[in-house]
Each structure stands twice: as C-alpha cells, then as structure tokens.
mmCIF file of C-alpha atoms in Angstrom:
data_model
loop_
_atom_site.group_PDB
_atom_site.id
_atom_site.type_symbol
_atom_site.label_atom_id
_atom_site.label_comp_id
_atom_site.label_asym_id
_atom_site.label_seq_id
_atom_site.Cartn_x
_atom_site.Cartn_y
_atom_site.Cartn_z
ATOM 1 C CA MET A 1 -23.431 10.448 -12.207
ATOM 2 C CA ARG A 2 -25.221 7.845 -14.335
ATOM 3 C CA PHE A 3 -23.996 4.492 -15.180
ATOM 4 C CA HIS A 4 -25.381 2.940 -18.382
ATOM 5 C CA SER A 5 -23.752 -0.411 -18.585
ATOM 6 C CA LEU A 6 -21.808 -1.421 -15.592
ATOM 7 C CA LEU A 7 -19.901 -4.574 -16.078
ATOM 8 C CA PRO A 8 -21.007 -7.414 -13.752
ATOM 9 C CA LEU A 9 -18.582 -8.074 -11.013
ATOM 10 C CA LEU A 10 -15.954 -10.587 -11.995
ATOM 11 C CA LEU A 11 -13.599 -12.466 -9.721
ATOM 12 C CA ILE A 12 -10.506 -12.570 -11.698
ATOM 13 C CA SER A 13 -8.661 -15.140 -9.699
ATOM 14 C CA THR A 14 -8.161 -16.605 -6.287
ATOM 15 C CA LEU A 15 -4.543 -17.613 -6.963
ATOM 16 C CA PRO A 16 -1.748 -15.873 -5.148
ATOM 17 C CA LEU A 17 -1.503 -12.236 -6.212
ATOM 18 C CA PRO A 18 2.053 -12.452 -7.733
ATOM 19 C CA PHE A 19 0.445 -14.576 -10.482
ATOM 20 C CA THR A 20 -2.716 -12.465 -10.991
ATOM 21 C CA ILE A 21 -1.929 -8.829 -10.103
ATOM 22 C CA ALA A 22 1.705 -7.988 -9.552
ATOM 23 C CA HIS A 23 3.486 -7.192 -12.848
ATOM 24 C CA PRO A 24 6.780 -9.033 -12.823
ATOM 25 C CA SER A 25 8.486 -6.882 -10.240
ATOM 26 C CA PRO A 26 11.590 -4.947 -11.143
ATOM 27 C CA ILE A 27 13.600 -7.177 -8.759
ATOM 28 C CA LYS A 28 12.943 -10.218 -11.047
ATOM 29 C CA ARG A 29 15.067 -8.500 -13.692
ATOM 30 C CA LEU A 30 18.094 -7.965 -11.422
ATOM 31 C CA ASN A 31 21.234 -10.097 -11.309
ATOM 32 C CA PRO A 32 20.903 -12.407 -8.242
ATOM 33 C CA ALA A 33 23.877 -10.779 -6.624
ATOM 34 C CA ASP A 34 22.087 -7.418 -6.818
ATOM 35 C CA ALA A 35 18.632 -8.452 -5.942
ATOM 36 C CA ASP A 36 18.849 -8.661 -2.096
ATOM 37 C CA SER A 37 20.648 -5.266 -1.820
ATOM 38 C CA GLN A 38 17.982 -3.485 -3.940
ATOM 39 C CA ILE A 39 15.128 -5.216 -2.170
ATOM 40 C CA LEU A 40 16.610 -4.330 1.321
ATOM 41 C CA ASN A 41 17.167 -0.747 0.140
ATOM 42 C CA PHE A 42 13.596 -0.498 -1.030
ATOM 43 C CA LEU A 43 12.347 -1.727 2.335
ATOM 44 C CA LEU A 44 14.690 0.715 3.974
ATOM 45 C CA THR A 45 13.103 3.499 1.916
ATOM 46 C CA LEU A 46 9.772 2.610 3.391
ATOM 47 C CA GLU A 47 11.079 2.251 6.896
ATOM 48 C CA HIS A 48 12.771 5.667 6.717
ATOM 49 C CA LEU A 49 9.316 7.176 5.952
ATOM 50 C CA GLU A 50 7.516 5.216 8.718
ATOM 51 C CA ARG A 51 10.169 6.232 11.287
ATOM 52 C CA ALA A 52 9.859 9.905 10.322
ATOM 53 C CA PHE A 53 6.111 9.736 10.512
ATOM 54 C CA TYR A 54 5.991 8.347 14.059
ATOM 55 C CA LEU A 55 8.875 10.286 15.469
ATOM 56 C CA ALA A 56 7.284 13.558 14.388
ATOM 57 C CA ALA A 57 4.070 12.729 16.230
ATOM 58 C CA PRO A 58 5.114 13.727 19.839
ATOM 59 C CA GLN A 59 6.012 17.201 18.528
ATOM 60 C CA LYS A 60 2.647 17.529 16.821
ATOM 61 C CA TYR A 61 0.234 15.869 19.359
ATOM 62 C CA SER A 62 0.030 15.507 23.049
ATOM 63 C CA ALA A 63 -1.415 12.603 25.049
ATOM 64 C CA GLN A 64 -4.243 14.917 25.988
ATOM 65 C CA GLY A 65 -4.850 15.796 22.333
ATOM 66 C CA PHE A 66 -5.344 12.139 21.666
ATOM 67 C CA VAL A 67 -7.796 11.781 24.500
ATOM 68 C CA THR A 68 -9.764 14.846 23.353
ATOM 69 C CA ALA A 69 -9.918 13.289 19.802
ATOM 70 C CA GLY A 70 -11.650 10.238 21.313
ATOM 71 C CA TYR A 71 -8.603 7.930 21.823
ATOM 72 C CA THR A 72 -6.922 6.792 25.113
ATOM 73 C CA ILE A 73 -3.537 7.385 26.837
ATOM 74 C CA SER A 74 -2.793 3.767 25.972
ATOM 75 C CA ASP A 75 -3.354 4.357 22.234
ATOM 76 C CA TYR A 76 -0.960 7.294 22.419
ATOM 77 C CA GLY A 77 1.710 5.166 24.114
ATOM 78 C CA ARG A 78 1.263 2.349 21.536
ATOM 79 C CA PHE A 79 1.792 4.761 18.576
ATOM 80 C CA ARG A 80 5.013 5.994 20.247
ATOM 81 C CA GLN A 81 6.170 2.416 20.675
ATOM 82 C CA MET A 82 5.481 1.777 17.064
ATOM 83 C CA GLY A 83 7.870 4.593 16.232
ATOM 84 C CA VAL A 84 10.478 2.775 18.316
ATOM 85 C CA HIS A 85 9.869 -0.347 16.227
ATOM 86 C CA GLU A 86 10.245 1.426 12.976
ATOM 87 C CA ALA A 87 13.421 3.040 14.098
ATOM 88 C CA SER A 88 14.713 -0.450 15.055
ATOM 89 C CA HIS A 89 13.755 -1.630 11.611
ATOM 90 C CA VAL A 90 15.817 1.092 10.057
ATOM 91 C CA GLU A 91 18.830 0.251 12.156
ATOM 92 C CA PHE A 92 18.583 -3.423 11.331
ATOM 93 C CA LEU A 93 18.392 -2.851 7.573
ATOM 94 C CA GLU A 94 21.215 -0.249 7.626
ATOM 95 C CA SER A 95 23.368 -2.667 9.601
ATOM 96 C CA ALA A 96 22.518 -5.634 7.309
ATOM 97 C CA LEU A 97 23.523 -3.689 4.222
ATOM 98 C CA ALA A 98 26.749 -2.267 5.823
ATOM 99 C CA ALA A 99 27.759 -5.763 6.997
ATOM 100 C CA ALA A 100 27.512 -7.025 3.523
ATOM 101 C CA GLY A 101 29.499 -4.024 2.164
ATOM 102 C CA MET A 102 26.487 -2.599 0.409
ATOM 103 C CA ASP A 103 25.682 1.023 0.084
ATOM 104 C CA ARG A 104 22.426 2.144 1.581
ATOM 105 C CA VAL A 105 19.737 4.676 0.723
ATOM 106 C CA GLN A 106 19.473 7.843 2.884
ATOM 107 C CA PRO A 107 16.339 9.329 4.274
ATOM 108 C CA CYS A 108 14.309 11.673 2.124
ATOM 109 C CA VAL A 109 12.509 14.925 3.028
ATOM 110 C CA TYR A 110 9.015 14.120 4.033
ATOM 111 C CA SER A 111 5.663 16.038 4.204
ATOM 112 C CA PHE A 112 2.962 14.362 6.197
ATOM 113 C CA LEU A 113 -0.554 15.716 5.703
ATOM 114 C CA ASP A 114 -1.936 14.888 9.150
ATOM 115 C CA ASN A 115 -2.891 17.967 11.213
ATOM 116 C CA ASP A 116 -5.008 16.277 13.926
ATOM 117 C CA PRO A 117 -4.908 12.923 15.828
ATOM 118 C CA ARG A 118 -7.642 11.477 13.656
ATOM 119 C CA LEU A 119 -5.937 12.028 10.429
ATOM 120 C CA PHE A 120 -2.659 10.733 12.111
ATOM 121 C CA VAL A 121 -4.452 7.478 12.926
ATOM 122 C CA ALA A 122 -5.874 7.161 9.465
ATOM 123 C CA THR A 123 -2.420 7.715 7.912
ATOM 124 C CA SER A 124 -0.972 5.183 10.288
ATOM 125 C CA LEU A 125 -3.470 2.585 9.159
ATOM 126 C CA MET A 126 -2.583 3.114 5.534
ATOM 127 C CA LEU A 127 1.222 3.041 6.130
ATOM 128 C CA GLU A 128 1.124 -0.081 8.297
ATOM 129 C CA ASN A 129 -1.055 -2.006 5.736
ATOM 130 C CA VAL A 130 1.249 -0.889 2.971
ATOM 131 C CA ALA A 131 4.370 -1.948 4.976
ATOM 132 C CA ALA A 132 2.817 -5.449 5.509
ATOM 133 C CA SER A 133 2.065 -5.716 1.731
ATOM 134 C CA ALA A 134 5.651 -4.656 0.907
ATOM 135 C CA TYR A 135 7.256 -7.250 3.197
ATOM 136 C CA ASN A 136 4.778 -9.876 2.104
ATOM 137 C CA ALA A 137 5.759 -9.421 -1.560
ATOM 138 C CA ALA A 138 9.529 -9.090 -0.879
ATOM 139 C CA LEU A 139 9.593 -12.458 0.841
ATOM 140 C CA ALA A 140 9.173 -14.146 -2.504
ATOM 141 C CA TYR A 141 12.395 -12.644 -3.906
ATOM 142 C CA ILE A 142 14.888 -12.304 -1.076
ATOM 143 C CA LYS A 143 17.643 -15.036 -1.636
ATOM 144 C CA ASP A 144 19.682 -14.861 1.483
ATOM 145 C CA LYS A 145 18.161 -16.959 4.201
ATOM 146 C CA ALA A 146 19.277 -14.706 6.981
ATOM 147 C CA TYR A 147 17.678 -11.667 5.275
ATOM 148 C CA LEU A 148 14.607 -13.690 4.554
ATOM 149 C CA ALA A 149 14.209 -14.689 8.208
ATOM 150 C CA ALA A 150 14.594 -11.150 9.378
ATOM 151 C CA ALA A 151 12.255 -9.730 6.728
ATOM 152 C CA ALA A 152 9.638 -12.309 7.772
ATOM 153 C CA SER A 153 10.052 -11.211 11.386
ATOM 154 C CA ILE A 154 9.473 -7.532 10.435
ATOM 155 C CA PHE A 155 6.592 -8.522 8.211
ATOM 156 C CA GLY A 156 4.848 -10.051 11.274
ATOM 157 C CA VAL A 157 5.374 -6.825 13.336
ATOM 158 C CA GLU A 158 4.099 -4.585 10.567
ATOM 159 C CA SER A 159 0.948 -6.775 10.341
ATOM 160 C CA ARG A 160 0.568 -6.560 14.145
ATOM 161 C CA HIS A 161 0.777 -2.789 13.920
ATOM 162 C CA ALA A 162 -2.036 -2.705 11.287
ATOM 163 C CA THR A 163 -4.052 -5.001 13.491
ATOM 164 C CA PHE A 164 -3.681 -2.648 16.435
ATOM 165 C CA VAL A 165 -4.481 0.555 14.566
ATOM 166 C CA SER A 166 -7.633 -0.895 12.991
ATOM 167 C CA GLY A 167 -8.799 -2.973 15.885
ATOM 168 C CA VAL A 168 -8.176 -0.783 18.859
ATOM 169 C CA PRO A 169 -8.235 3.023 18.273
ATOM 170 C CA LEU A 170 -10.476 2.633 15.234
ATOM 171 C CA ALA A 171 -12.502 -0.306 16.734
ATOM 172 C CA SER A 172 -12.835 -1.859 13.302
ATOM 173 C CA ASN A 173 -11.378 -4.759 11.405
ATOM 174 C CA PRO A 174 -8.403 -6.364 13.299
ATOM 175 C CA TRP A 175 -7.538 -8.028 9.968
ATOM 176 C CA ASN A 176 -8.647 -7.750 6.337
ATOM 177 C CA THR A 177 -9.292 -11.122 4.694
ATOM 178 C CA ALA A 178 -7.789 -14.566 5.432
ATOM 179 C CA TYR A 179 -4.739 -13.460 3.478
ATOM 180 C CA GLU A 180 -2.418 -10.420 3.249
ATOM 181 C CA THR A 181 -2.236 -8.499 0.018
ATOM 182 C CA PRO A 182 1.184 -8.380 -1.678
ATOM 183 C CA LEU A 183 1.833 -5.403 -3.884
ATOM 184 C CA SER A 184 4.481 -4.666 -6.526
ATOM 185 C CA MET A 185 7.238 -2.264 -5.699
ATOM 186 C CA ASN A 186 5.823 0.280 -8.091
ATOM 187 C CA GLN A 187 2.456 0.086 -6.332
ATOM 188 C CA ILE A 188 4.126 0.602 -2.980
ATOM 189 C CA LEU A 189 6.029 3.604 -4.299
ATOM 190 C CA THR A 190 2.845 5.112 -5.667
ATOM 191 C CA LEU A 191 1.154 4.800 -2.240
ATOM 192 C CA ILE A 192 4.002 6.531 -0.327
ATOM 193 C CA SER A 193 4.922 9.167 -2.923
ATOM 194 C CA PRO A 194 2.533 11.850 -1.669
ATOM 195 C CA TYR A 195 4.485 11.894 1.583
ATOM 196 C CA THR A 196 7.916 12.187 -0.011
ATOM 197 C CA GLN A 197 9.095 15.748 -1.204
ATOM 198 C CA GLN A 198 12.648 15.077 -2.213
ATOM 199 C CA CYS A 199 15.246 12.199 -1.923
ATOM 200 C CA PRO A 200 18.970 12.256 -2.174
ATOM 201 C CA ALA A 201 20.053 11.732 -5.844
ATOM 202 C CA SER A 202 22.359 8.847 -4.773
ATOM 203 C CA ASN A 203 19.287 6.792 -3.676
ATOM 204 C CA ALA A 204 18.234 6.029 -7.319
ATOM 205 C CA ALA A 205 21.218 3.950 -8.086
ATOM 206 C CA LEU A 206 20.637 1.667 -5.185
ATOM 207 C CA LEU A 207 17.009 0.859 -6.225
ATOM 208 C CA PRO A 208 15.695 -0.976 -9.301
ATOM 209 C CA ALA A 209 16.233 1.126 -12.402
ATOM 210 C CA SER A 210 12.669 0.492 -13.577
ATOM 211 C CA LEU A 211 11.093 1.663 -10.263
ATOM 212 C CA TYR A 212 8.450 4.369 -10.848
ATOM 213 C CA ALA A 213 5.207 5.680 -9.316
ATOM 214 C CA PHE A 214 1.981 5.521 -11.178
ATOM 215 C CA PRO A 215 -0.229 8.596 -11.537
ATOM 216 C CA GLN A 216 -2.376 9.162 -8.422
ATOM 217 C CA LEU A 217 -5.996 7.795 -8.108
ATOM 218 C CA ASN A 218 -8.294 9.827 -5.809
ATOM 219 C CA ILE A 219 -11.259 8.080 -4.378
ATOM 220 C CA ASP A 220 -13.484 8.211 -1.367
ATOM 221 C CA ALA A 221 -11.488 6.405 1.390
ATOM 222 C CA HIS A 222 -14.655 4.814 2.766
ATOM 223 C CA PRO A 223 -16.764 3.670 -0.239
ATOM 224 C CA THR A 224 -20.076 2.000 0.101
ATOM 225 C CA PRO A 225 -20.560 -1.424 -1.420
ATOM 226 C CA SER A 226 -22.912 -1.664 -4.385
ATOM 227 C CA GLN A 227 -23.031 2.105 -4.808
ATOM 228 C CA PRO A 228 -21.573 4.277 -7.538
ATOM 229 C CA ILE A 229 -18.356 6.227 -6.749
ATOM 230 C CA ASP A 230 -16.323 8.928 -8.480
ATOM 231 C CA LEU A 231 -12.786 8.287 -9.589
ATOM 232 C CA THR A 232 -10.297 11.103 -10.181
ATOM 233 C CA PHE A 233 -7.213 10.416 -12.259
ATOM 234 C CA ALA A 234 -5.246 11.685 -15.192
ATOM 235 C CA PRO A 235 -6.127 10.417 -18.678
ATOM 236 C CA PRO A 236 -3.863 7.570 -19.853
ATOM 237 C CA ALA A 237 -0.534 8.810 -21.301
ATOM 238 C CA GLN A 238 -1.294 6.663 -24.339
ATOM 239 C CA PRO A 239 -4.851 7.095 -25.560
ATOM 240 C CA LEU A 240 -7.098 4.077 -25.465
ATOM 241 C CA GLY A 241 -7.129 2.070 -28.676
ATOM 242 C CA GLU A 242 -10.254 0.867 -30.524
ATOM 243 C CA GLY A 243 -11.796 -1.804 -28.437
ATOM 244 C CA GLU A 244 -10.055 -0.828 -25.255
ATOM 245 C CA GLY A 245 -11.739 0.248 -22.016
ATOM 246 C CA LEU A 246 -10.868 1.239 -18.449
ATOM 247 C CA PHE A 247 -11.583 -0.911 -15.404
ATOM 248 C CA ALA A 248 -11.321 -0.594 -11.678
ATOM 249 C CA ALA A 249 -9.474 -3.381 -9.983
ATOM 250 C CA TRP A 250 -10.372 -3.951 -6.318
ATOM 251 C CA ILE A 251 -7.500 -5.875 -4.794
ATOM 252 C CA SER A 252 -8.097 -7.686 -1.561
ATOM 253 C CA GLY A 253 -6.066 -10.536 -0.090
ATOM 254 C CA MET A 254 -5.551 -13.083 -2.833
ATOM 255 C CA GLY A 255 -8.261 -12.046 -5.214
ATOM 256 C CA VAL A 256 -9.272 -9.229 -7.435
ATOM 257 C CA VAL A 257 -12.701 -7.980 -8.329
ATOM 258 C CA VAL A 258 -13.093 -5.856 -11.510
ATOM 259 C CA THR A 259 -15.738 -3.265 -12.380
ATOM 260 C CA GLN A 260 -16.005 -1.251 -15.559
ATOM 261 C CA VAL A 261 -15.155 2.437 -15.400
ATOM 262 C CA GLU A 262 -17.825 4.549 -17.026
ATOM 263 C CA GLY A 263 -17.048 8.230 -17.548
ATOM 264 C CA GLU A 264 -15.443 9.396 -14.281
ATOM 265 C CA GLY A 265 -16.788 6.596 -12.003
ATOM 266 C CA THR A 266 -17.561 2.996 -11.364
ATOM 267 C CA GLN A 267 -19.740 0.969 -9.029
ATOM 268 C CA VAL A 268 -18.285 -0.361 -5.794
ATOM 269 C CA PRO A 269 -18.432 -4.225 -5.716
ATOM 270 C CA GLY A 270 -21.105 -5.543 -3.409
ATOM 271 C CA ASP A 271 -18.875 -8.176 -1.912
ATOM 272 C CA MET A 272 -16.315 -5.740 -0.649
ATOM 273 C CA ALA A 273 -18.231 -5.390 2.555
ATOM 274 C CA ASP A 274 -16.209 -6.268 5.592
ATOM 275 C CA ARG A 275 -12.921 -6.775 3.697
ATOM 276 C CA GLY A 276 -11.077 -4.081 5.592
ATOM 277 C CA ALA A 277 -8.130 -2.599 3.647
ATOM 278 C CA VAL A 278 -8.536 -2.806 -0.129
ATOM 279 C CA TYR A 279 -6.269 -1.350 -2.908
ATOM 280 C CA VAL A 280 -7.914 0.080 -6.039
ATOM 281 C CA LEU A 281 -6.238 0.433 -9.436
ATOM 282 C CA VAL A 282 -7.445 1.808 -12.792
ATOM 283 C CA VAL A 283 -6.300 -0.445 -15.491
ATOM 284 C CA ARG A 284 -6.770 -0.697 -19.274
ATOM 285 C CA GLY A 285 -7.688 -3.639 -21.395
ATOM 286 C CA SER A 286 -9.986 -4.968 -24.034
ATOM 287 C CA LYS A 287 -13.626 -4.158 -23.522
ATOM 288 C CA ASP A 288 -14.564 -7.832 -23.793
ATOM 289 C CA MET A 289 -11.832 -8.509 -21.150
ATOM 290 C CA SER A 290 -10.294 -11.164 -23.282
ATOM 291 C CA ASN A 291 -6.692 -9.929 -22.536
ATOM 292 C CA LEU A 292 -7.413 -8.081 -19.345
ATOM 293 C CA ARG A 293 -4.353 -8.182 -16.975
ATOM 294 C CA ILE A 294 -4.130 -6.739 -13.505
ATOM 295 C CA ASP A 295 -0.442 -5.759 -13.499
ATOM 296 C CA ASP A 296 1.965 -2.903 -13.731
ATOM 297 C CA ALA A 297 1.982 -2.809 -17.435
ATOM 298 C CA SER A 298 -1.770 -2.323 -17.659
ATOM 299 C CA THR A 299 -2.009 0.267 -14.826
ATOM 300 C CA VAL A 300 -3.333 3.736 -15.632
ATOM 301 C CA ALA A 301 -3.543 5.089 -12.068
ATOM 302 C CA GLY A 302 -3.339 4.064 -8.409
ATOM 303 C CA PRO A 303 -3.449 2.151 -6.293
ATOM 304 C CA ALA A 304 -5.608 4.025 -3.829
ATOM 305 C CA PHE A 305 -6.138 2.807 -0.362
ATOM 306 C CA VAL A 306 -9.739 2.362 0.829
ATOM 307 C CA VAL A 307 -11.324 0.701 3.876
ATOM 308 C CA PHE A 308 -14.412 -1.379 4.186
ATOM 309 C CA PRO A 309 -15.151 -1.760 7.994
ATOM 310 C CA PHE A 310 -16.768 -4.844 9.504
ATOM 311 C CA GLY A 311 -20.497 -4.513 9.745
ATOM 312 C CA GLY A 312 -22.237 -4.870 13.108
ATOM 313 C CA ASP A 313 -23.140 -8.459 12.577
ATOM 314 C CA ALA A 314 -19.609 -9.564 11.299
#
C-alpha cells in the first residue's frame, strides 16, 4: 500500500484524557441519584466477563499445557488467583448494589476466542488493561465516597494484574506510560463486545441509555513504529462531507498522537515505541484539523488494542 501524503505526527494534547479524548460520558447526563448505580452496573458488566474468562481457563488448559507453551507453573497459579480476584470484585459490586436497594445486571453469555495458552495470555493482557482504564475513568464520576474508595482499590488490583501479565509471562512492559489511559464507557463496551454473545434484556435498563459499541477496528496487534499499517473497518454510516477526512488516533496515557488515514491504512507514529498498551481509534474531522476532536462523537471505528513492547535498551 502506498501513502502519498501522510500527515505529520501531531501531539494533540498532554492534558488529562477526559478533556481531550473521552466524549462526555453517558454518565454525565444522568441524574446524580442514578449515576452511581449505572456506573457500578457498568463495572459489574465488565467484572462478570473477566470472572467468566478466568474461571473457564482450568477447564481449557492444564498447568502442563502452560509449561509446554513456555510459561511456568507459577504463571498458571497466578492466573487462577486472578480469577478469584475477579469473582471477589463481582461479589462486592453485587453486594454494594443490593445494600443500596439497587437492581443489578446479570451475567451475559460469553464466547472467548482463546484456544491455546498463548492466546489466553494475550486476551488476559487486553482485558486487564481495559479494566484498569474503565476504573480509572469511573473514578471521576462516582459520587458516593465509600463506592469511590472501593473502586479505587479495585482499580489498583486491575493495574497490578496488567503489570503481572505483561511483565512476567510475556517478559515485556510492566507498565505502559507514566499514566494510565482512561476510556469512555462506549470505548470499553466496544473492546469487550467481541466476547459477549447475548445479555439478559433486563440489563439495558440498568445501564446508561446512550451506551453503545462502535464498529470494530481490526489492526495488527503488534504494529511497528514508523511503518505503514492496514486498517480494516466499515465505512462511516454518514458519508464524509466535503473537506472531511479520516484520522487514526493513537491513545496512550494522557496524550493522543494522530496520523492521517489514506485509503485503507496509515503510518504508525514513530514515538509509539516502548509505550506498551495503546488504543487506536478511527475518527473523522476536517482535513485541515481545525475542528478535529478525539471523542465519541467523532469516532468511526474502534478502539483497537495494540501493544508496543519495550526495546532491549529501554
């Protein structure tokens, strides 16, 4: 694929992401009395999925299977322990909602695509980073101090999980940048949707009414900095207007780097090296970038989860 006029890399902002990337979250439009219940139910939706993922692992993989795949018995035990943690998170969130007299979402039917230990570990890395991003963003909106403290505690554990998966079995980045990456609820839902087949109809009323998943963005999970890369996504539902273009937004920590989408691809930013987990969106905006926003309203597809491991000299 040829690229005729790639846009120079542009650092959009180094401000906290809720001001530069996250479209005003659906929870901002809730009545204060409803906000905490919907946030907790959204986090419970994520925890249900994580619990199901880890609790299914012992039926799919043995300790010896992990060793054969290049991991250790200790790695296998840690993943089982992570499943216990996620089950505890589910129990806490359900208890908190019940104690407040609030209804709670029920587990969905899930379909996990891992069929060998290596794919299991890769999926775990994505889920733990996504969970950390979900709790990070939720902390800005939870009103009840007791819920806030508990969510902060779970946030720390999810981040430790991500650190373990990346730093031990994968022998790569134990962290990403100096900051975690908060994502909007719609972005989180988009990332976990491929693993969810069907949810109880009653769940929808307990979550923000404007919650929705974006079209999927398919991209190489291990892109190479400064090299071209293909992007696969559905055309925008609303055709681009005159003077509009598509851009790839590479979201990492508290900053966003933007590259122009040409045809069906873009160029990977050179300064993505060593950043660890990065989320990629396709967004629309004016070609001169005068009104370019990195938010839910401008999103065409994604986010996709990609990883830039530390180099040997990092």
